[in-house]
Amino acid sequence: MVANILANDISIPVLIVGGGPVGLLGAVLLGKRGVGTLLAEKHVKRLDAPKAHALNARSLEICAAAGLPMAAIHAAATSPKDGAVVRMVTSLVGEELGSLPYERQDEAMRALTRWPLINIAQPRVEAIIEQAARTLPGVEIRRGYEWTGCVQQGDTVVSILVERATGQTSKVRSRYLIAADGAGSGVRDQLGIPMEGPHALQSNMMIHFEANLRHLVADRPAILYLLFGPGTNRTLIAYDIDKTWVLMHRCAANAKPEDFDEAVCRRLIFQAIGTTVPDLQIKGVRPWVMSAQVAHCYRSSNAFLVGDAAHRFPPTGGLGLNTGFGDIDNLAWKLSATLSGYAGEGILGSYETERRHIAEINARQSLSNAMRMKVLTEVLGYGPDLSVDAETFAARLADPQNRSKIDEAIQYQKEHFDSLRLQMGFAYGGALDADDALPICEFKPKAVKGARLPHVALADGRSSLDLVARDEMTLFCGSRGGDWKTLLDHLGTPIALRQQGIAFHCVGDFCEHTGIAANGAILVRPDGHILAVAPGASEQAVEGLRRALAQYLARTNDSIAKPYAANAAKVWHVFTRRQA
């Protein structure tokens, strides 16, 4: 273990900088694979500001695959009844202009995934992931340690950590460095990687407060209340209607938290609510700047960017944290496979190729969502400065003809709150590019290269995704795929076989659900994405799989014939220490 020895030099396979949800999930994904991991977080205590609130279905599938306690995650989530709607209002107790469903949380989603989207305050999910990470023997989490710089020497990254309480420095030698240190990433800046895209689109002040507003919400619960009217162009986020709220207040670029003292915050909150609330506590004030940027590159030698260090999106659409979960899921298994010898170093190049493209799409959509709101503000009488006077606003609401335009403008926001295809239907390698012409709310699972393995409900209540092997490729085939076992024996690399009727039993037929031939097969990566689809069980199909594996795993035909080295487990558990 690393505890109590950080005064000395240490060596470890992976150093993660940043203890937010993406960094913590990375520690779990690596630790579950036996990779020695040190996570350094500069803050001693977890920040209690709620921040992100939506975990979409794909992120929850990743959590489930990582072995996180899904019951605990759902128990900590916002009630589905409270989090199912977005309301456009003049104030929390004022007139409702309209509403929209918030994403897909109904039972119909069970046909597509075992884990429909939930709302959960970021600190709650962080606590659950951190608790899971701390149980893993090869993982050490050190809070209060700030990363201050690194030097890359060959295949080693030498980082300096400073214990903030004492000023004591430590030198950490790692094979790989993961920057999960957020939008203002110090690692990214030190590596000299610029961000690309518009910055400082809007300045905001997040006011976190606690109050039980259930009696005011009454029969109008929602996860988001978008506020419109003179002086109320803001957003209330109801993480927990009975306790935890955030007011997002647009402010000047030079505004400082100290400008928002207790009196100012209460005035703004009461204006947004539409009445005073006696038992209200201000918990914190934090500025943030809306940007739509993606890092120029995701890698500098053996250092990698993930999450907000790699991309900064407008919050409109809830894609930021969820994209970060996809990043670390993609990267973690590849680092593990490289360390174990299952893949060559060349596979690490696919991380940026695959994930940066997804971030660019999500950044554009998040920005588009933000711009869509202008359609609504215009019909409500707002000027270019996003302000409206009381007389104009009242007249727009009272005009029946304009009211129909308001209804249309509200419906125009649908993509803002329903991006199912971006959440579930992304594919690596462009296999689903034709679907880009469809509305982003439309998603039909497809068993094609690069896409997520379609969810197929199993008779025991699990999902086909629950059968994906964590440390090697998995071959799925239907009940007539019996020849694959013999054929795989000749492939010469470890692949887990999952045949319907033997390894699993479906609700229905696996081939019918996935669209493959009765004797076809789907080769799936450890992150649940498809590497190849075989048309049938034959020597030619096996040769096609061999070529796909060799190319993707970046190994020669000779090396791919070698299964895991006998000491692979020892390689995974490298956790050596070097005295200063």
Coordinates of C-alpha atoms in Angstrom, one line a residue:
M1 CA 0.0 0.0 0.0
V2 CA 1.0 3.6 -0.5
A3 CA -0.1 4.8 2.9
N4 CA 2.5 6.5 5.1
I5 CA 5.3 6.2 2.5
L6 CA 4.7 9.2 0.2
A7 CA 7.7 10.9 1.7
N8 CA 9.7 8.5 -0.5
D9 CA 9.8 7.9 -4.2
I10 CA 7.4 5.2 -5.3
S11 CA 6.6 3.5 -8.6
I12 CA 3.2 2.4 -9.7
P13 CA 1.6 1.5 -13.0
V14 CA -1.0 4.3 -13.1
L15 CA -1.3 7.7 -11.4
I16 CA -4.7 9.4 -11.6
V17 CA -4.8 13.1 -10.8
G18 CA -8.2 14.2 -9.7
G19 CA -10.7 12.6 -7.4
G20 CA -14.0 13.6 -9.1
P21 CA -16.4 11.0 -10.4
V22 CA -14.4 10.2 -13.6
G23 CA -11.1 9.8 -11.7
L24 CA -12.7 7.7 -9.0
L25 CA -14.4 5.5 -11.6
G26 CA -11.0 5.1 -13.3
A27 CA -9.5 3.8 -10.0
V28 CA -12.3 1.3 -9.8
L29 CA -12.0 0.1 -13.4
L30 CA -8.3 -0.3 -13.1
G31 CA -8.4 -1.8 -9.6
K32 CA -10.9 -4.4 -10.6
R33 CA -8.5 -5.5 -13.3
G34 CA -5.7 -5.7 -10.8
V35 CA -3.8 -2.6 -12.0
G36 CA -1.9 -0.8 -9.2
T37 CA -3.3 2.7 -9.1
L38 CA -2.7 5.8 -7.0
L39 CA -5.3 8.6 -7.1
A40 CA -4.2 12.0 -5.9
E41 CA -6.8 14.6 -5.1
K42 CA -5.8 18.1 -3.9
H43 CA -8.9 18.6 -1.7
V44 CA -9.0 16.9 1.6
K45 CA -12.8 16.8 1.7
R46 CA -15.2 16.2 -1.1
L47 CA -16.8 19.4 -2.4
D48 CA -20.5 19.4 -1.4
A49 CA -21.8 21.5 -4.3
P50 CA -24.3 19.2 -6.2
K51 CA -22.9 20.0 -9.7
A52 CA -23.9 17.4 -12.3
H53 CA -27.2 15.5 -11.7
A54 CA -27.9 13.1 -14.6
L55 CA -26.4 9.7 -15.1
N56 CA -27.7 8.4 -18.4
A57 CA -28.3 4.7 -19.2
R58 CA -24.9 4.2 -20.8
S59 CA -23.1 5.6 -17.8
L60 CA -25.1 3.3 -15.5
E61 CA -24.3 0.3 -17.7
I62 CA -20.6 1.2 -17.2
C63 CA -21.1 1.5 -13.5
A64 CA -22.8 -1.9 -13.4
A65 CA -20.0 -3.5 -15.4
A66 CA -17.5 -2.0 -12.9
G67 CA -19.2 -3.8 -10.2
L68 CA -20.5 -0.7 -8.4
P69 CA -23.4 -1.2 -6.0
M70 CA -26.3 -0.3 -8.2
A71 CA -28.9 -0.6 -5.4
A72 CA -27.0 2.0 -3.5
I73 CA -26.7 4.3 -6.5
H74 CA -30.5 4.2 -7.1
A75 CA -31.2 4.6 -3.4
A76 CA -29.3 7.9 -3.4
A77 CA -31.0 9.1 -6.6
T78 CA -33.8 11.7 -6.9
S79 CA -37.2 10.1 -6.9
P80 CA -38.3 9.3 -10.5
K81 CA -41.5 11.1 -9.9
D82 CA -39.6 14.2 -8.8
G83 CA -37.1 14.1 -11.7
A84 CA -39.2 13.3 -14.7
V85 CA -40.1 16.7 -16.0
V86 CA -38.6 20.1 -16.9
R87 CA -40.9 23.1 -16.3
M88 CA -40.8 26.6 -17.8
V89 CA -42.2 29.0 -15.2
T90 CA -42.3 32.6 -14.2
S91 CA -41.2 31.5 -10.7
L92 CA -41.4 28.3 -8.7
V93 CA -44.8 29.3 -7.5
G94 CA -45.7 31.4 -10.5
E95 CA -47.4 30.7 -13.8
E96 CA -46.2 27.6 -15.8
L97 CA -45.6 28.4 -19.5
G98 CA -45.1 24.7 -20.4
S99 CA -43.2 21.5 -19.6
L100 CA -41.3 18.7 -21.3
P101 CA -40.3 15.2 -20.2
Y102 CA -36.7 15.0 -18.9
E103 CA -35.0 12.4 -20.9
R104 CA -36.3 8.7 -21.0
Q105 CA -36.9 7.4 -17.6
D106 CA -40.1 5.3 -18.2
E107 CA -40.5 1.5 -18.3
A108 CA -40.3 1.6 -22.2
M109 CA -36.6 2.1 -21.8
R110 CA -36.3 -1.4 -20.4
A111 CA -36.4 -2.7 -23.9
L112 CA -33.1 -0.8 -24.6
T113 CA -31.2 -1.1 -21.3
R114 CA -31.4 -2.6 -17.9
W115 CA -30.5 0.8 -16.4
P116 CA -32.7 3.8 -17.5
L117 CA -31.3 7.3 -16.7
I118 CA -31.5 8.6 -13.2
N119 CA -30.9 11.9 -11.5
I120 CA -28.4 11.9 -8.6
A121 CA -26.3 14.7 -7.1
Q122 CA -22.7 14.4 -8.0
P123 CA -21.3 14.2 -4.4
R124 CA -23.6 11.2 -3.7
V125 CA -22.4 9.2 -6.7
E126 CA -18.8 10.2 -5.9
A127 CA -19.1 8.9 -2.4
I128 CA -20.4 5.5 -3.6
I129 CA -17.6 5.2 -6.2
E130 CA -14.9 6.2 -3.7
Q131 CA -16.1 3.7 -1.2
A132 CA -15.9 1.0 -3.8
A133 CA -12.4 2.1 -4.9
R134 CA -11.1 2.0 -1.3
T135 CA -12.0 -1.7 -1.0
L136 CA -9.7 -2.7 -3.8
P137 CA -6.3 -3.9 -2.7
G138 CA -4.3 -2.3 -5.5
V139 CA -5.9 1.1 -5.2
E140 CA -4.8 3.9 -2.9
I141 CA -6.6 7.3 -2.7
R142 CA -4.7 10.2 -1.2
R143 CA -6.6 13.4 -0.5
G144 CA -4.8 16.6 0.2
Y145 CA -2.1 15.9 -2.3
E146 CA -1.7 18.3 -5.2
W147 CA 0.0 17.4 -8.5
T148 CA 2.4 20.2 -9.4
G149 CA 4.2 18.9 -12.5
C150 CA 5.8 16.0 -14.3
V151 CA 8.6 14.9 -16.6
Q152 CA 8.2 12.1 -19.1
Q153 CA 11.3 9.9 -19.3
G154 CA 11.0 7.1 -21.9
D155 CA 8.1 5.0 -20.9
T156 CA 7.8 6.5 -17.4
V157 CA 6.1 9.6 -16.1
V158 CA 7.7 11.2 -13.1
S159 CA 5.3 13.4 -11.2
I160 CA 5.6 15.6 -8.1
L161 CA 3.0 15.6 -5.5
V162 CA 2.8 18.1 -2.6
E163 CA 1.0 17.4 0.6
R164 CA -0.9 20.6 1.0
A165 CA -1.1 20.4 4.8
T166 CA 2.7 20.0 5.3
G167 CA 4.3 21.1 2.1
Q168 CA 6.1 17.8 1.9
T169 CA 6.9 16.6 -1.7
S170 CA 6.9 13.2 -3.1
K171 CA 8.1 11.8 -6.4
V172 CA 5.8 9.3 -8.2
R173 CA 7.0 7.2 -11.1
S174 CA 4.2 5.8 -13.1
R175 CA 3.9 4.0 -16.4
Y176 CA 0.8 6.1 -17.2
L177 CA -0.6 9.3 -16.0
I178 CA -4.4 10.1 -16.2
A179 CA -5.5 13.7 -15.9
A180 CA -9.0 13.7 -14.4
D181 CA -8.5 17.1 -12.7
G182 CA -11.4 19.0 -14.3
A183 CA -12.1 21.8 -16.6
G184 CA -9.2 23.9 -15.3
S185 CA -6.8 21.0 -15.6
G186 CA -3.3 21.8 -14.4
V187 CA -2.0 18.6 -16.0
R188 CA -3.4 19.6 -19.4
D189 CA -1.9 23.1 -19.0
Q190 CA 1.5 21.7 -18.0
L191 CA 1.5 19.3 -20.9
G192 CA 0.9 22.3 -23.2
I193 CA -2.4 20.9 -24.7
P194 CA -4.7 23.8 -25.8
M195 CA -8.5 23.7 -25.9
E196 CA -10.3 24.3 -29.1
G197 CA -13.7 26.0 -29.4
P198 CA -15.6 28.9 -28.0
H199 CA -14.7 29.9 -24.4
A200 CA -16.5 32.2 -21.9
L201 CA -19.9 32.0 -23.7
Q202 CA -21.6 32.9 -20.5
S203 CA -20.7 33.6 -16.9
N204 CA -22.8 32.2 -14.1
M205 CA -22.9 32.0 -10.3
M206 CA -24.0 28.8 -8.8
I207 CA -25.8 29.4 -5.5
H208 CA -26.2 26.2 -3.5
F209 CA -28.9 26.3 -0.8
E210 CA -30.9 24.0 1.4
A211 CA -34.7 24.3 2.0
N212 CA -37.7 22.1 2.0
L213 CA -39.8 23.5 -0.9
R214 CA -42.2 20.5 -1.2
H215 CA -45.2 22.5 -0.1
L216 CA -44.5 25.2 -2.7
V217 CA -43.9 22.7 -5.5
A218 CA -47.1 20.9 -4.6
D219 CA -48.3 19.0 -7.7
R220 CA -45.6 20.5 -10.0
P221 CA -42.4 18.5 -9.2
A222 CA -39.5 18.8 -11.7
I223 CA -35.8 18.3 -11.9
L224 CA -35.3 21.7 -13.6
Y225 CA -37.3 24.9 -13.4
L226 CA -36.4 27.3 -16.1
L227 CA -37.4 30.8 -15.0
F228 CA -38.6 33.5 -17.4
G229 CA -39.7 37.0 -16.8
P230 CA -38.2 40.4 -15.8
G231 CA -35.0 39.7 -13.8
T232 CA -35.7 35.9 -13.6
N233 CA -33.8 34.4 -16.5
R234 CA -32.3 31.7 -14.3
T235 CA -32.6 28.0 -13.6
L236 CA -33.5 26.2 -10.4
I237 CA -32.2 22.6 -10.1
A238 CA -34.1 20.4 -7.6
Y239 CA -31.6 17.7 -6.7
D240 CA -33.9 16.9 -3.7
I241 CA -37.1 18.9 -3.5
D242 CA -37.1 18.4 0.3
K243 CA -33.6 19.7 0.8
T244 CA -31.0 20.3 -1.9
W245 CA -31.3 23.1 -4.5
V246 CA -29.1 25.1 -6.8
L247 CA -29.9 28.5 -8.4
M248 CA -28.0 29.1 -11.6
H249 CA -27.7 32.8 -11.9
R250 CA -26.3 34.5 -15.0
C251 CA -23.8 37.2 -14.0
A252 CA -21.2 39.6 -15.3
A253 CA -17.9 38.1 -16.4
N254 CA -16.0 39.9 -13.6
A255 CA -18.4 38.9 -10.8
K256 CA -16.8 37.4 -7.7
P257 CA -18.3 35.1 -5.1
E258 CA -17.8 37.7 -2.4
D259 CA -20.2 39.9 -4.4
F260 CA -22.9 37.4 -3.6
D261 CA -23.2 37.7 0.2
E262 CA -26.0 36.2 2.3
A263 CA -28.4 39.1 1.6
V264 CA -27.8 39.1 -2.2
C265 CA -28.2 35.3 -2.4
R266 CA -31.5 35.3 -0.4
R267 CA -32.9 38.1 -2.6
L268 CA -32.1 36.2 -5.8
I269 CA -33.4 32.9 -4.4
F270 CA -36.7 34.4 -3.1
Q271 CA -37.2 36.1 -6.4
A272 CA -36.8 32.8 -8.2
I273 CA -39.1 31.0 -5.8
G274 CA -41.6 33.7 -5.9
T275 CA -42.0 34.0 -2.1
T276 CA -39.8 34.1 1.0
V277 CA -38.8 30.9 2.8
P278 CA -38.0 31.1 6.5
D279 CA -35.8 28.0 6.9
L280 CA -33.4 28.4 4.1
Q281 CA -29.6 28.0 4.4
I282 CA -27.0 29.2 1.9
K283 CA -24.4 26.4 1.6
G284 CA -22.1 27.9 -1.0
V285 CA -21.5 30.1 -3.9
R286 CA -19.3 29.2 -6.9
P287 CA -18.6 30.9 -10.3
W288 CA -18.4 29.0 -13.5
V289 CA -18.0 29.9 -17.1
M290 CA -19.9 28.1 -19.9
S291 CA -17.7 26.9 -22.7
A292 CA -17.9 24.5 -25.6
Q293 CA -14.4 23.2 -26.0
V294 CA -12.5 20.0 -26.8
A295 CA -8.8 19.5 -26.1
H296 CA -6.6 19.6 -29.2
C297 CA -5.3 16.1 -28.4
Y298 CA -6.1 13.6 -25.6
R299 CA -2.6 12.3 -25.2
S300 CA 1.0 13.5 -24.6
S301 CA 3.2 10.4 -24.7
N302 CA 2.1 8.4 -21.6
A303 CA -0.2 11.1 -20.2
F304 CA -3.9 11.0 -21.0
L305 CA -6.8 13.5 -20.6
V306 CA -10.2 12.3 -19.5
G307 CA -13.5 14.0 -18.5
D308 CA -13.7 17.7 -18.1
A309 CA -9.9 17.9 -18.6
A310 CA -10.5 16.8 -22.1
H311 CA -13.8 18.6 -22.9
R312 CA -15.9 21.4 -21.5
F313 CA -19.6 21.5 -22.5
P314 CA -22.5 23.8 -21.7
P315 CA -24.6 22.0 -19.2
T316 CA -27.6 22.1 -21.6
G317 CA -28.1 18.4 -22.3
G318 CA -26.3 16.8 -19.4
L319 CA -23.6 15.3 -21.6
G320 CA -20.4 16.4 -19.8
L321 CA -20.1 13.9 -16.9
N322 CA -21.6 11.1 -19.0
T323 CA -19.0 11.7 -21.8
G324 CA -16.3 11.5 -19.1
F325 CA -17.6 8.1 -17.9
G326 CA -17.3 6.9 -21.5
D327 CA -13.7 8.3 -21.7
I328 CA -12.4 6.4 -18.7
D329 CA -14.3 3.2 -19.6
N330 CA -12.6 3.3 -23.0
L331 CA -9.1 4.1 -21.7
A332 CA -9.0 1.9 -18.5
W333 CA -9.3 -1.5 -20.3
K334 CA -6.7 -0.5 -22.9
L335 CA -4.2 0.5 -20.2
S336 CA -4.8 -2.7 -18.4
A337 CA -4.5 -4.7 -21.6
T338 CA -1.2 -3.0 -22.5
L339 CA 0.2 -3.6 -19.0
S340 CA -0.8 -7.3 -19.1
G341 CA 0.6 -7.9 -22.6
Y342 CA -2.9 -8.7 -24.0
A343 CA -2.4 -5.7 -26.3
G344 CA 0.5 -3.7 -27.7
E345 CA 1.2 -0.1 -27.0
G346 CA -0.4 0.9 -30.3
I347 CA -3.9 0.3 -29.0
L348 CA -3.6 3.4 -26.8
G349 CA -3.7 5.5 -30.0
S350 CA -7.3 4.4 -30.5
Y351 CA -8.4 6.2 -27.3
E352 CA -8.1 9.7 -28.8
T353 CA -9.4 8.5 -32.2
E354 CA -12.5 7.1 -30.7
R355 CA -13.3 9.4 -27.8
R356 CA -12.4 12.9 -29.2
H357 CA -14.8 12.5 -32.0
I358 CA -17.6 11.7 -29.5
A359 CA -16.7 14.8 -27.5
E360 CA -16.8 17.0 -30.6
I361 CA -20.4 15.7 -31.4
N362 CA -21.5 16.2 -27.8
A363 CA -20.0 19.7 -27.6
R364 CA -21.8 20.8 -30.7
Q365 CA -25.1 19.4 -29.4
S366 CA -24.7 21.0 -26.0
L367 CA -24.0 24.4 -27.6
S368 CA -26.9 23.9 -30.0
N369 CA -29.2 23.2 -27.0
A370 CA -28.1 26.4 -25.4
M371 CA -28.7 28.4 -28.6
R372 CA -32.2 26.8 -28.9
M373 CA -33.3 28.8 -25.8
K374 CA -33.0 32.0 -27.8
V375 CA -36.1 30.9 -29.8
L376 CA -38.1 30.8 -26.6
T377 CA -36.7 34.1 -25.2
E378 CA -37.4 35.9 -28.4
V379 CA -41.1 35.0 -28.4
L380 CA -41.3 36.0 -24.8
G381 CA -40.1 39.5 -25.7
Y382 CA -36.4 39.3 -24.6
G383 CA -34.0 41.7 -26.2
P384 CA -30.4 40.9 -27.4
D385 CA -29.1 41.5 -23.9
L386 CA -31.5 38.7 -22.7
S387 CA -33.6 41.0 -20.6
V388 CA -37.3 41.8 -20.8
D389 CA -39.4 44.5 -19.2
A390 CA -42.5 43.6 -17.2
E391 CA -45.0 45.2 -19.6
T392 CA -43.6 43.5 -22.7
F393 CA -43.5 40.1 -21.0
A394 CA -47.1 40.4 -19.7
A395 CA -48.3 41.4 -23.2
R396 CA -46.6 38.4 -24.8
L397 CA -48.2 36.0 -22.4
A398 CA -51.6 37.6 -22.7
D399 CA -51.6 37.5 -26.6
P400 CA -53.4 34.2 -27.6
Q401 CA -51.6 34.2 -31.0
N402 CA -48.2 34.7 -29.4
R403 CA -49.1 32.1 -26.8
S404 CA -49.2 29.4 -29.5
K405 CA -45.7 30.6 -30.6
I406 CA -44.6 30.1 -27.0
D407 CA -45.9 26.6 -27.0
E408 CA -44.1 25.8 -30.3
A409 CA -40.9 27.3 -28.9
I410 CA -41.1 25.1 -25.8
Q411 CA -41.6 22.0 -28.0
Y412 CA -38.6 23.1 -30.0
Q413 CA -36.5 22.5 -26.8
K414 CA -37.2 18.7 -27.0
E415 CA -33.7 17.8 -28.2
H416 CA -32.3 19.7 -25.2
F417 CA -33.9 17.1 -22.9
D418 CA -34.0 14.0 -25.1
S419 CA -30.7 13.0 -26.7
L420 CA -31.1 9.3 -26.4
R421 CA -29.1 8.5 -29.6
L422 CA -26.1 10.5 -28.4
Q423 CA -26.3 8.8 -25.1
M424 CA -26.7 5.2 -26.3
G425 CA -26.2 5.1 -30.0
F426 CA -22.7 6.4 -30.5
A427 CA -20.3 4.1 -32.4
Y428 CA -16.5 4.2 -32.9
G429 CA -15.3 4.2 -36.5
G430 CA -18.2 5.9 -38.2
A431 CA -20.4 2.8 -38.6
L432 CA -23.5 4.8 -37.6
D433 CA -22.7 8.1 -39.4
A434 CA -25.9 7.6 -41.5
D435 CA -27.9 7.9 -38.4
D436 CA -26.7 11.5 -37.9
A437 CA -29.5 12.7 -40.1
L438 CA -32.1 11.3 -37.7
P439 CA -33.4 13.3 -34.7
I440 CA -31.1 12.7 -31.7
C441 CA -34.1 11.4 -29.7
E442 CA -34.3 8.4 -32.1
F443 CA -32.2 5.3 -31.3
K444 CA -32.4 1.8 -32.6
P445 CA -29.7 -0.6 -31.4
K446 CA -27.6 -2.1 -34.1
A447 CA -25.0 -4.9 -33.9
V448 CA -22.3 -3.1 -36.0
K449 CA -18.6 -2.6 -35.5
G450 CA -17.9 0.2 -33.0
A451 CA -21.4 0.3 -31.6
R452 CA -22.4 -0.8 -28.1
L453 CA -23.5 -4.4 -27.9
P454 CA -27.3 -4.2 -28.0
H455 CA -29.0 -5.0 -24.7
V456 CA -30.9 -8.3 -24.8
A457 CA -32.9 -9.2 -21.7
L458 CA -31.8 -12.5 -20.1
A459 CA -34.2 -14.9 -18.5
D460 CA -32.5 -14.4 -15.1
G461 CA -33.1 -10.6 -15.2
R462 CA -29.6 -9.6 -16.3
S463 CA -28.6 -8.1 -19.6
S464 CA -26.4 -9.3 -22.5
L465 CA -24.0 -6.5 -21.4
D466 CA -23.6 -8.2 -18.1
L467 CA -21.9 -11.1 -19.9
V468 CA -19.1 -9.1 -21.4
A469 CA -15.7 -10.2 -20.0
R470 CA -13.7 -7.5 -18.2
D471 CA -10.2 -8.7 -19.2
E472 CA -10.6 -10.1 -22.6
M473 CA -12.7 -10.2 -25.7
T474 CA -16.1 -11.9 -25.7
L475 CA -17.7 -13.8 -28.6
F476 CA -21.5 -13.9 -28.5
C477 CA -23.4 -16.4 -30.7
G478 CA -26.8 -17.8 -31.0
S479 CA -28.1 -21.3 -30.2
R480 CA -26.8 -22.6 -33.6
G481 CA -23.3 -21.3 -33.0
G482 CA -21.9 -24.6 -31.6
D483 CA -18.9 -24.7 -34.1
W484 CA -17.5 -21.5 -32.6
K485 CA -15.9 -23.3 -29.6
T486 CA -13.7 -25.5 -31.8
L487 CA -12.9 -22.6 -34.1
L488 CA -11.9 -20.3 -31.2
D489 CA -9.5 -22.9 -29.9
H490 CA -7.4 -22.3 -33.1
L491 CA -7.5 -18.5 -32.7
G492 CA -4.7 -18.6 -30.1
T493 CA -5.8 -15.7 -28.0
P494 CA -8.1 -15.7 -24.9
I495 CA -11.7 -15.0 -25.9
A496 CA -14.7 -15.8 -23.7
L497 CA -17.4 -17.6 -25.5
R498 CA -21.1 -16.8 -24.7
Q499 CA -23.5 -19.1 -26.6
Q500 CA -27.2 -18.8 -26.2
G501 CA -28.7 -21.8 -24.5
I502 CA -25.5 -22.7 -22.9
A503 CA -23.9 -19.6 -21.3
F504 CA -27.1 -17.7 -21.2
H505 CA -30.9 -17.8 -21.9
C506 CA -32.6 -14.9 -23.5
V507 CA -36.1 -13.5 -23.3
G508 CA -36.6 -14.3 -27.0
D509 CA -33.9 -15.1 -29.5
F510 CA -30.5 -13.5 -29.3
C511 CA -30.0 -13.5 -33.1
E512 CA -33.4 -12.0 -33.7
H513 CA -32.7 -9.2 -31.2
T514 CA -29.3 -8.4 -32.6
G515 CA -29.9 -9.0 -36.3
I516 CA -27.1 -11.5 -36.8
A517 CA -27.3 -14.9 -38.7
A518 CA -28.2 -18.0 -36.7
N519 CA -24.6 -19.2 -36.9
G520 CA -23.1 -15.7 -36.8
A521 CA -21.3 -14.1 -33.9
I522 CA -20.4 -10.8 -32.4
L523 CA -16.9 -10.1 -31.0
V524 CA -17.2 -7.6 -28.2
R525 CA -14.4 -5.6 -26.4
P526 CA -14.2 -5.3 -22.6
D527 CA -15.9 -1.9 -22.7
G528 CA -19.0 -3.5 -24.3
H529 CA -18.4 -2.1 -27.8
I530 CA -18.3 -4.4 -30.9
L531 CA -14.9 -5.1 -32.5
A532 CA -16.3 -7.3 -35.3
V533 CA -19.3 -9.1 -36.6
A534 CA -18.8 -12.6 -38.1
P535 CA -21.3 -13.6 -40.8
G536 CA -21.1 -17.3 -39.9
A537 CA -19.0 -20.0 -38.2
S538 CA -16.1 -20.9 -40.6
E539 CA -12.4 -20.8 -40.9
Q540 CA -12.7 -17.7 -43.1
A541 CA -14.7 -16.0 -40.3
V542 CA -12.0 -16.9 -37.8
E543 CA -9.3 -15.5 -40.0
G544 CA -11.3 -12.3 -40.3
L545 CA -11.5 -12.1 -36.5
R546 CA -7.8 -12.8 -36.3
R547 CA -7.0 -9.9 -38.6
A548 CA -9.4 -7.6 -36.7
L549 CA -7.8 -8.6 -33.4
A550 CA -4.3 -8.1 -34.7
Q551 CA -5.0 -4.7 -36.1
Y552 CA -6.9 -3.4 -33.1
L553 CA -4.8 -4.9 -30.3
A554 CA -1.7 -3.7 -32.2
R555 CA 0.1 -7.0 -32.0
T556 CA 1.9 -9.0 -34.6
N557 CA 0.5 -12.4 -35.7
D558 CA 3.2 -14.1 -33.7
S559 CA 2.4 -12.2 -30.5
I560 CA -1.3 -12.5 -30.9
A561 CA -0.9 -16.3 -30.9
K562 CA 0.4 -16.1 -27.4
P563 CA -2.2 -16.1 -24.6
Y564 CA -1.6 -14.2 -21.5
A565 CA 1.9 -14.6 -20.2
A566 CA 2.2 -16.9 -17.2
N567 CA 3.1 -14.0 -15.0
A568 CA 0.5 -11.6 -16.4
A569 CA -1.3 -11.4 -13.1
K570 CA 2.0 -10.3 -11.5
V571 CA 2.4 -7.6 -14.1
W572 CA -1.0 -6.3 -13.3
H573 CA -0.2 -6.1 -9.6
V574 CA 3.1 -4.2 -10.0
F575 CA 3.2 -1.9 -7.0
T576 CA 6.8 -1.5 -6.3
R577 CA 8.4 1.3 -4.2
R578 CA 11.7 3.0 -4.6
Q579 CA 13.3 4.7 -1.7
A580 CA 14.4 8.3 -2.3

